XYZ file of C-alpha atoms in Angstrom:
274
model
C 33.149 -9.527 -94.237
C 36.677 -10.250 -93.056
C 35.149 -11.966 -90.122
C 33.129 -14.233 -92.398
C 36.188 -15.100 -94.346
C 37.968 -16.141 -91.138
C 35.221 -18.646 -90.423
C 36.183 -20.610 -93.550
C 38.890 -22.328 -91.617
C 36.817 -23.068 -88.545
C 35.611 -26.600 -88.085
C 32.964 -25.542 -85.479
C 31.178 -23.773 -88.273
C 30.362 -26.857 -90.263
C 33.369 -26.960 -92.434
C 33.153 -23.562 -94.070
C 35.728 -23.839 -96.779
C 37.183 -21.759 -99.492
C 36.497 -23.039 -103.027
C 38.184 -22.326 -106.396
C 36.397 -22.105 -109.713
C 33.185 -23.639 -108.299
C 34.969 -26.835 -107.223
C 34.663 -27.415 -103.499
C 36.718 -30.106 -101.683
C 34.013 -31.442 -99.377
C 34.249 -34.403 -97.043
C 30.995 -35.897 -98.260
C 29.701 -37.070 -101.560
C 26.685 -35.241 -102.861
C 24.992 -38.552 -103.757
C 24.623 -39.982 -100.219
C 23.657 -38.567 -96.868
C 26.412 -37.926 -94.324
C 25.406 -40.999 -92.184
C 25.829 -43.448 -95.145
C 28.649 -41.977 -97.395
C 32.378 -42.111 -97.253
C 34.905 -39.345 -97.677
C 35.243 -38.442 -101.303
C 37.007 -36.086 -103.647
C 36.011 -32.784 -105.115
C 32.430 -32.141 -105.995
C 31.642 -29.821 -108.889
C 29.040 -27.252 -108.062
C 26.928 -25.476 -110.668
C 27.493 -21.686 -111.164
C 24.456 -19.594 -112.235
C 24.437 -16.038 -113.560
C 23.195 -13.142 -111.425
C 19.595 -12.437 -112.167
C 17.948 -11.042 -109.016
C 17.825 -7.365 -108.235
C 20.620 -6.156 -105.886
C 19.886 -5.172 -102.300
C 17.044 -7.669 -101.696
C 16.716 -9.583 -98.537
C 17.878 -13.199 -99.101
C 15.114 -14.724 -96.967
C 11.471 -14.877 -98.210
C 8.451 -16.758 -97.089
C 8.794 -19.257 -99.871
C 11.408 -21.605 -101.444
C 11.761 -20.746 -105.169
C 13.395 -23.520 -107.210
C 15.447 -22.879 -110.314
C 13.771 -23.284 -113.660
C 10.246 -23.424 -112.205
C 8.213 -20.354 -113.220
C 5.406 -19.425 -110.886
C 6.058 -22.497 -108.670
C 6.559 -21.585 -105.027
C 7.086 -23.916 -102.276
C 5.415 -21.520 -99.838
C 5.467 -21.853 -96.145
C 2.652 -19.553 -95.168
C -0.291 -21.159 -93.537
C -3.158 -21.647 -95.884
C -0.906 -21.330 -98.956
C -1.295 -23.656 -101.847
C 0.898 -26.735 -101.524
C 0.852 -30.481 -101.123
C -2.254 -31.753 -99.384
C -1.997 -33.488 -96.156
C -3.053 -37.121 -95.819
C -6.340 -37.779 -94.216
C -5.499 -41.224 -92.637
C -4.933 -41.567 -88.911
C -1.286 -41.727 -87.763
C -0.232 -44.426 -85.319
C 1.152 -43.303 -82.040
C 4.791 -42.371 -82.208
C 6.921 -42.214 -79.057
C 10.382 -40.746 -78.582
C 13.045 -43.121 -77.382
C 16.234 -41.254 -78.217
C 17.667 -37.933 -79.343
C 19.639 -36.787 -82.384
C 23.376 -35.974 -81.987
C 23.392 -32.805 -79.765
C 26.790 -31.701 -81.146
C 25.385 -31.563 -84.657
C 22.321 -29.693 -83.484
C 24.304 -27.047 -81.708
C 26.839 -26.598 -84.645
C 23.880 -26.157 -87.090
C 22.151 -23.586 -84.858
C 25.403 -21.686 -84.612
C 25.809 -21.636 -88.406
C 22.111 -20.644 -88.837
C 22.690 -17.621 -86.536
C 25.766 -16.651 -88.604
C 23.765 -16.978 -91.830
C 21.072 -14.683 -90.587
C 23.582 -12.170 -89.115
C 26.009 -11.891 -92.027
C 23.757 -12.837 -95.126
C 20.269 -12.051 -93.839
C 19.248 -15.651 -94.675
C 16.940 -16.929 -92.040
C 16.798 -20.752 -92.303
C 15.962 -21.203 -88.625
C 12.265 -20.351 -89.007
C 8.953 -22.222 -89.349
C 8.684 -20.821 -92.845
C 11.818 -22.453 -94.073
C 11.073 -25.770 -92.316
C 7.559 -25.773 -93.856
C 9.081 -24.973 -97.312
C 11.567 -27.847 -97.288
C 8.796 -30.254 -96.112
C 6.784 -29.223 -99.108
C 9.743 -29.694 -101.306
C 10.184 -33.280 -99.936
C 6.492 -34.057 -100.662
C 6.711 -32.666 -104.172
C 10.018 -34.427 -105.189
C 9.091 -37.728 -103.568
C 5.694 -37.936 -105.325
C 7.183 -37.119 -108.671
C 9.609 -39.906 -108.165
C 6.975 -42.322 -106.939
C 4.940 -41.761 -110.089
C 7.994 -41.990 -112.364
C 7.628 -38.365 -113.554
C 11.380 -37.601 -113.424
C 11.220 -35.010 -116.159
C 9.095 -32.763 -114.026
C 11.887 -32.503 -111.534
C 14.173 -30.732 -113.997
C 15.121 -27.263 -112.626
C 14.164 -28.403 -109.104
C 16.656 -31.083 -108.779
C 20.170 -30.647 -110.211
C 20.967 -32.463 -113.449
C 23.573 -34.749 -111.856
C 21.230 -35.715 -109.065
C 18.322 -36.160 -111.414
C 20.248 -38.804 -113.334
C 21.098 -40.546 -109.998
C 17.442 -40.492 -108.786
C 16.239 -41.972 -112.104
C 18.810 -44.751 -111.837
C 18.082 -45.548 -108.227
C 14.290 -45.574 -108.830
C 14.765 -47.727 -111.915
C 16.239 -50.498 -109.688
C 13.002 -50.623 -107.586
C 9.813 -52.549 -108.439
C 6.656 -50.451 -109.187
C 5.372 -51.210 -105.813
C 8.567 -50.238 -104.076
C 8.834 -46.991 -106.063
C 5.264 -46.006 -105.172
C 6.361 -46.285 -101.392
C 8.649 -43.332 -102.038
C 5.713 -40.843 -102.081
C 5.478 -38.849 -98.870
C 2.504 -36.748 -97.614
C 2.732 -33.919 -95.103
C 1.128 -35.975 -92.278
C 3.832 -38.662 -92.873
C 6.652 -36.296 -91.780
C 7.353 -36.871 -87.995
C 10.436 -34.748 -87.575
C 12.953 -32.699 -89.591
C 16.412 -31.569 -88.619
C 19.292 -29.882 -90.333
C 22.179 -32.353 -90.468
C 24.945 -30.195 -92.058
C 25.278 -26.570 -93.138
C 28.065 -25.055 -95.053
C 28.949 -21.787 -96.757
C 31.628 -21.989 -99.486
C 33.471 -19.313 -101.375
C 35.002 -19.437 -104.795
C 37.976 -17.430 -106.118
C 35.748 -14.909 -107.627
C 34.118 -13.903 -104.317
C 30.889 -15.775 -104.922
C 29.157 -17.366 -101.886
C 27.161 -20.578 -101.763
C 25.062 -22.151 -99.085
C 24.426 -25.928 -98.763
C 21.886 -27.135 -96.260
C 21.473 -30.877 -95.614
C 18.047 -31.846 -93.989
C 17.157 -35.170 -92.580
C 13.520 -36.136 -92.477
C 11.918 -38.801 -90.242
C 8.942 -40.250 -92.135
C 6.178 -42.711 -91.285
C 6.070 -45.358 -94.060
C 4.613 -48.764 -94.785
C 7.917 -49.625 -96.287
C 8.635 -53.384 -96.417
C 12.248 -54.061 -95.770
C 14.876 -53.678 -92.992
C 14.403 -51.119 -90.252
C 16.152 -47.810 -90.717
C 18.625 -47.515 -87.667
C 18.389 -43.736 -87.887
C 14.687 -44.027 -87.306
C 14.469 -46.707 -84.683
C 17.039 -45.159 -82.389
C 14.952 -42.039 -82.013
C 11.329 -43.058 -82.473
C 9.094 -46.017 -81.840
C 5.866 -46.506 -83.675
C 2.791 -48.092 -82.043
C 0.544 -50.613 -83.671
C -1.842 -49.484 -86.354
C -5.321 -49.019 -85.049
C -7.137 -49.200 -88.327
C -5.944 -52.732 -89.168
C -3.783 -51.552 -91.887
C -0.114 -52.463 -92.527
C 2.311 -51.790 -89.674
C 4.159 -48.458 -90.349
C 7.730 -47.700 -89.322
C 9.944 -44.681 -89.299
C 12.388 -44.292 -92.207
C 14.578 -41.338 -93.079
C 15.216 -39.352 -96.197
C 18.046 -36.840 -96.694
C 17.814 -33.808 -99.098
C 20.467 -31.184 -99.669
C 19.408 -27.611 -100.682
C 21.775 -25.235 -102.506
C 21.582 -21.527 -103.447
C 23.967 -18.752 -104.162
C 24.349 -16.050 -101.526
C 26.237 -13.471 -103.601
C 24.466 -10.039 -103.670
C 22.551 -9.830 -106.830
C 22.480 -13.597 -107.556
C 19.401 -15.670 -108.169
C 17.370 -16.578 -104.979
C 16.561 -19.977 -106.457
C 17.202 -23.105 -104.377
C 18.237 -26.370 -106.046
C 17.958 -29.838 -104.577
C 21.511 -31.304 -104.921
C 21.118 -34.467 -102.881
C 18.132 -36.831 -102.785
C 18.320 -40.034 -100.628
C 15.665 -42.330 -99.309
C 16.096 -45.293 -97.084
C 13.803 -47.185 -99.448
C 16.630 -47.469 -101.903
C 18.343 -50.003 -99.567
C 15.797 -52.493 -101.009
C 17.638 -52.439 -104.350
C 21.178 -52.965 -102.748
């Protein structure tokens, strides 16, 4: 564990920093993705009591969200989850690549998480789980059912989501809904492990999703620099690539709850209201 503590000061490991009393001085605000936010002050992180049995492996085949009984965002094939859309997808070609430095850094931190905390977030199971979380949260937002996100999304972010969605028209809000087939690509954008003065450990994982959307508005530069969408063959509206950024949080302390909480929700669609 001394080696893990020494990583806290290492910039190559995604800004692992020591925290005090649940307050972490992070370089990014929790309300906007890294590519669109400025350097901010401290961010208060919620602290939950220990509820899980000690000695359990921290990685499962599902994402369990706080406050949601019997609701699993399961990543097993054939498991119950959001249905995939049946419409035909337009051709999507790759015209660029994400930042390779960010990709390498996140892969190194994923390896460290698995090695020291037995938390495997570099797996198809985890990726499928976060995709299903995106689908679930985005569809609740598109239908205006914000109260059903309580326990899945942090209280602070839930207030922010409702405020941002409230500035959209009904038609614009409906466009927030994402289906499984709409997700073109997903990549971790930032991973950090933070420690407080009581020895508790917390993991924050920022995931960026590239999504096919019929969104009417300006192009998302994060989408157009990597993907190009062909013309729609069914005569429907031309689709484009937009991005969404979600941050997932959980406590890694032995004996703590294995629940994940969404602490950042950001969609390019919200640019319409700015």
